[in-house]
PDB file of C-alpha atoms in Angstrom:
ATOM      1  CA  UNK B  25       0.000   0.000   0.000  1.00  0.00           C
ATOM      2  CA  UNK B  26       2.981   2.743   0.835  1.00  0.00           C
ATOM      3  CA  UNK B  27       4.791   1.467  -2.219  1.00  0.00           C
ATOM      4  CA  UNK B  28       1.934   2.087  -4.489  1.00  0.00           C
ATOM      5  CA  UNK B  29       1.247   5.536  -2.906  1.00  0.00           C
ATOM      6  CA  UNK B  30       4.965   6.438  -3.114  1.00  0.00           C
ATOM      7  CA  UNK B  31       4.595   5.277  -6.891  1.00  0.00           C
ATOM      8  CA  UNK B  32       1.902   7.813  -7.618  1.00  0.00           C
ATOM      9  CA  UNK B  33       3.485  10.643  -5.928  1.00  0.00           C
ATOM     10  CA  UNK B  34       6.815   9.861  -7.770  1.00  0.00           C
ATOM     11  CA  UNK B  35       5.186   9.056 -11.117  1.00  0.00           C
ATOM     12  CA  UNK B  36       5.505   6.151 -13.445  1.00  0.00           C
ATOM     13  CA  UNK B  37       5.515   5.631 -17.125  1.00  0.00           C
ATOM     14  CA  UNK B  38       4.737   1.783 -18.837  1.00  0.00           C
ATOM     15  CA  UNK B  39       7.168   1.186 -21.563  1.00  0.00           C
ATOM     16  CA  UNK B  40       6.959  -0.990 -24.253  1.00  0.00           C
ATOM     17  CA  UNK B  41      10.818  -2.616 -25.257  1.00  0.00           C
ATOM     18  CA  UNK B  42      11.515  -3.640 -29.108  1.00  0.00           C
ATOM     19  CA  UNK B  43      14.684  -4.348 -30.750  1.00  0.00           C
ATOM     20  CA  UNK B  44      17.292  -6.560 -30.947  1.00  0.00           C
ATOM     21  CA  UNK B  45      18.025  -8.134 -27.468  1.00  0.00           C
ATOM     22  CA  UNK B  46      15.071  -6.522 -25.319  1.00  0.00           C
ATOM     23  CA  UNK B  47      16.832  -9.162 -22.848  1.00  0.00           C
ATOM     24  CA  UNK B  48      20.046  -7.579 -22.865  1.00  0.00           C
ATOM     25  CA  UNK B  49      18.015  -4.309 -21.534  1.00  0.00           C
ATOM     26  CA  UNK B  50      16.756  -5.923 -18.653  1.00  0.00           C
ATOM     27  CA  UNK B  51      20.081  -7.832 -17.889  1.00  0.00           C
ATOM     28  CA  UNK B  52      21.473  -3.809 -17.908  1.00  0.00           C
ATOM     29  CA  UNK B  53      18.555  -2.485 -16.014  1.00  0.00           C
ATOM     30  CA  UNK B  54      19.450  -4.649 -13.365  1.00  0.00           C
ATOM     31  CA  UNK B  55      22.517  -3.947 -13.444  1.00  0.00           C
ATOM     32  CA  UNK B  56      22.024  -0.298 -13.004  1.00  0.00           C
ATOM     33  CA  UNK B  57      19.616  -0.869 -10.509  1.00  0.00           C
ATOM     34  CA  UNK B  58      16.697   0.731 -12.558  1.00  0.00           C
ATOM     35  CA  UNK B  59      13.326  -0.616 -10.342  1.00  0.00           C
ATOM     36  CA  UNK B  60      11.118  -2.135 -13.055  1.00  0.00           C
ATOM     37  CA  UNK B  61       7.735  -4.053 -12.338  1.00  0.00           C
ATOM     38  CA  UNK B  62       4.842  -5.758 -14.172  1.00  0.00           C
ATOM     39  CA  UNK B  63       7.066  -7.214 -16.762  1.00  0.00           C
ATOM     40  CA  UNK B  64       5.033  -9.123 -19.430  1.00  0.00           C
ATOM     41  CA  UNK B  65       6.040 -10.646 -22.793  1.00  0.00           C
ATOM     42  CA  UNK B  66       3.932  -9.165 -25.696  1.00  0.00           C
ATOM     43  CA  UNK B  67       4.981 -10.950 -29.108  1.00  0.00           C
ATOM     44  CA  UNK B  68       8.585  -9.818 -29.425  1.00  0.00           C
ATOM     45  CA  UNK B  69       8.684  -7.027 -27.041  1.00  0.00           C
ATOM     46  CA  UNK B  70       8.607  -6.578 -23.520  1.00  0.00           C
ATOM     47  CA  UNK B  71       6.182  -4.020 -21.274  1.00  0.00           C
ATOM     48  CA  UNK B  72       6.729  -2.987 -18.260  1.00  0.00           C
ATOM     49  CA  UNK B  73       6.520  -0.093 -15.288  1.00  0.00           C
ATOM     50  CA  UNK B  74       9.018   1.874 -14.373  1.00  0.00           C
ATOM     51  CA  UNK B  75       9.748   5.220 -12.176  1.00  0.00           C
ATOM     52  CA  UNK B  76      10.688   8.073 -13.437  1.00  0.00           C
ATOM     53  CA  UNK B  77      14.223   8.188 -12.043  1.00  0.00           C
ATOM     54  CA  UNK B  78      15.130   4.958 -13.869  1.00  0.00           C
ATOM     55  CA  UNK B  79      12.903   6.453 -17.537  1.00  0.00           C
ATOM     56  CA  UNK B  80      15.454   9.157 -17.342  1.00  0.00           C
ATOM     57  CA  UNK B  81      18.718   6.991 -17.146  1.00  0.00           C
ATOM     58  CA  UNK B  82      18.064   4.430 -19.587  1.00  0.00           C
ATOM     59  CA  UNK B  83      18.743   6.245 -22.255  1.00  0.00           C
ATOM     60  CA  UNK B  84      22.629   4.568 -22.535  1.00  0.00           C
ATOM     61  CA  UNK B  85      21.581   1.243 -21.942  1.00  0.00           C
ATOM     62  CA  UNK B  86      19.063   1.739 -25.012  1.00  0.00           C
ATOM     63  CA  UNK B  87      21.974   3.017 -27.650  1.00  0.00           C
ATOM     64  CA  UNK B  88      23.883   0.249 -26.229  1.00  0.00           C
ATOM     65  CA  UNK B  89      21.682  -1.958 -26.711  1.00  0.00           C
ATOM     66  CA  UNK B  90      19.911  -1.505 -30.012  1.00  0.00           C
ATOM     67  CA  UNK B  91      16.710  -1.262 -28.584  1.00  0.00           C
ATOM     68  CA  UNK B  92      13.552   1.175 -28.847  1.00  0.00           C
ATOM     69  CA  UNK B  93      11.334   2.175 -26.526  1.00  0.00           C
ATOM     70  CA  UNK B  94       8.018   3.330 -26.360  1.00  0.00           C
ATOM     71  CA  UNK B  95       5.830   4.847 -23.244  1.00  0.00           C
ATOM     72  CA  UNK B  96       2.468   3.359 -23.078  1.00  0.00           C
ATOM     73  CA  UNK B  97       1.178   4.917 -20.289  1.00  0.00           C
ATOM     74  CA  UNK B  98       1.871   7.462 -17.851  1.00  0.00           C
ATOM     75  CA  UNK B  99       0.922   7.681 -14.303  1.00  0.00           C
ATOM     76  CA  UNK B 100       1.014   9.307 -10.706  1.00  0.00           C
ATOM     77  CA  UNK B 101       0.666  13.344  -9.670  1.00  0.00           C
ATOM     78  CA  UNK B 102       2.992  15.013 -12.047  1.00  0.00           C
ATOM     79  CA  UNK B 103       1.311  13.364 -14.762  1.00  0.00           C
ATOM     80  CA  UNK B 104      -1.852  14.791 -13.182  1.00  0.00           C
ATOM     81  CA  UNK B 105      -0.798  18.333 -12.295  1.00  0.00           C
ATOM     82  CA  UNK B 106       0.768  18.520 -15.974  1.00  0.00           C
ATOM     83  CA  UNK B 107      -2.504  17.531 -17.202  1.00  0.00           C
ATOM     84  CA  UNK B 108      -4.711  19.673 -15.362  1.00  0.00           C
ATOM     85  CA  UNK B 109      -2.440  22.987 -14.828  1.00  0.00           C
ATOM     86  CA  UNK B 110      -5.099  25.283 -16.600  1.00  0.00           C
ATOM     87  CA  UNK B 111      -7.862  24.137 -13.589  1.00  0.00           C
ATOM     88  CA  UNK B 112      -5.395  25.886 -10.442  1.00  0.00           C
ATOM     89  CA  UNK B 113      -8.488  27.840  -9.612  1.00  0.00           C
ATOM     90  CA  UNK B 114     -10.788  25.052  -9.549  1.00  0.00           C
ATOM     91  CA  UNK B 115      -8.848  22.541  -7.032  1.00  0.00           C
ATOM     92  CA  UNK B 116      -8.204  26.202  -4.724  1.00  0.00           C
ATOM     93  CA  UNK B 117     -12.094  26.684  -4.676  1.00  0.00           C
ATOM     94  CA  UNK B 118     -12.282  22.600  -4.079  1.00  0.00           C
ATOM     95  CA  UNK B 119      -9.935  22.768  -0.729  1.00  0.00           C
ATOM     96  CA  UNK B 120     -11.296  26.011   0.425  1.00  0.00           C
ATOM     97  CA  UNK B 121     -14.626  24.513   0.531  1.00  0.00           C
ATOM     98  CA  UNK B 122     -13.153  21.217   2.107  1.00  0.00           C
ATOM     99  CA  UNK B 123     -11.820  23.621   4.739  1.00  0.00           C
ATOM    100  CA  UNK B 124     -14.906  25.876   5.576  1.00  0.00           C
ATOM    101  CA  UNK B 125     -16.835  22.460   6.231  1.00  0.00           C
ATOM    102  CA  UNK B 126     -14.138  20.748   8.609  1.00  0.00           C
ATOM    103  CA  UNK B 127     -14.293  23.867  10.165  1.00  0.00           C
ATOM    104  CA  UNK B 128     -17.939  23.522  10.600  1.00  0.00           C
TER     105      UNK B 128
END
């Protein structure tokens, strides 16, 4: 339960691996010690979740590796905030109506 809420608040992408030796990637990943979860075989490619800490530093291992990637999905609160920046006014009115009721 804290390891999925620490998820969101971090943010998460789901990848989708292609290429040459989509093994290889993960045998580097590891190495690296990029955190990567829900790994599934699709056809010849591999998808999985990963943080956003270990999106940004796979960039190497993918040149090295001859592999492509491609995000799927994103996920978590900056994903959210980016998405709904235009609306600050909305979620101010939201929490200072949450606040004149608790202190009801």
């Amino acid at each position: 339960m804290i390891q999925s809420l620490i998820r969101y608040l971090h943010g998460y992408v789901r990848v989708r691996v292609e290429g040459d030796s989509p093994e290889r990637f993960l045998n580097m990943c590891s190495y690296h010690g990029i955190y990567i979860w829900g790994l599934r075989l699709c056809g010849h490619a591999y998808e999985m979740y990963m943080n956003l800490d270990g999106f940004r530093r796979i960039r190497p291992i993918v040149r090295k590796t001859h592999t492509g990637i491609r995000i799927t999905g994103r996920y978590g609160f900056p994903f959210f905030l980016h998405r709904h920046r235009k609306r600050k006014l909305f979620f101010l009115g939201m929490l200072l109506c949450l606040c004149l009721l608790w202190g009801y």
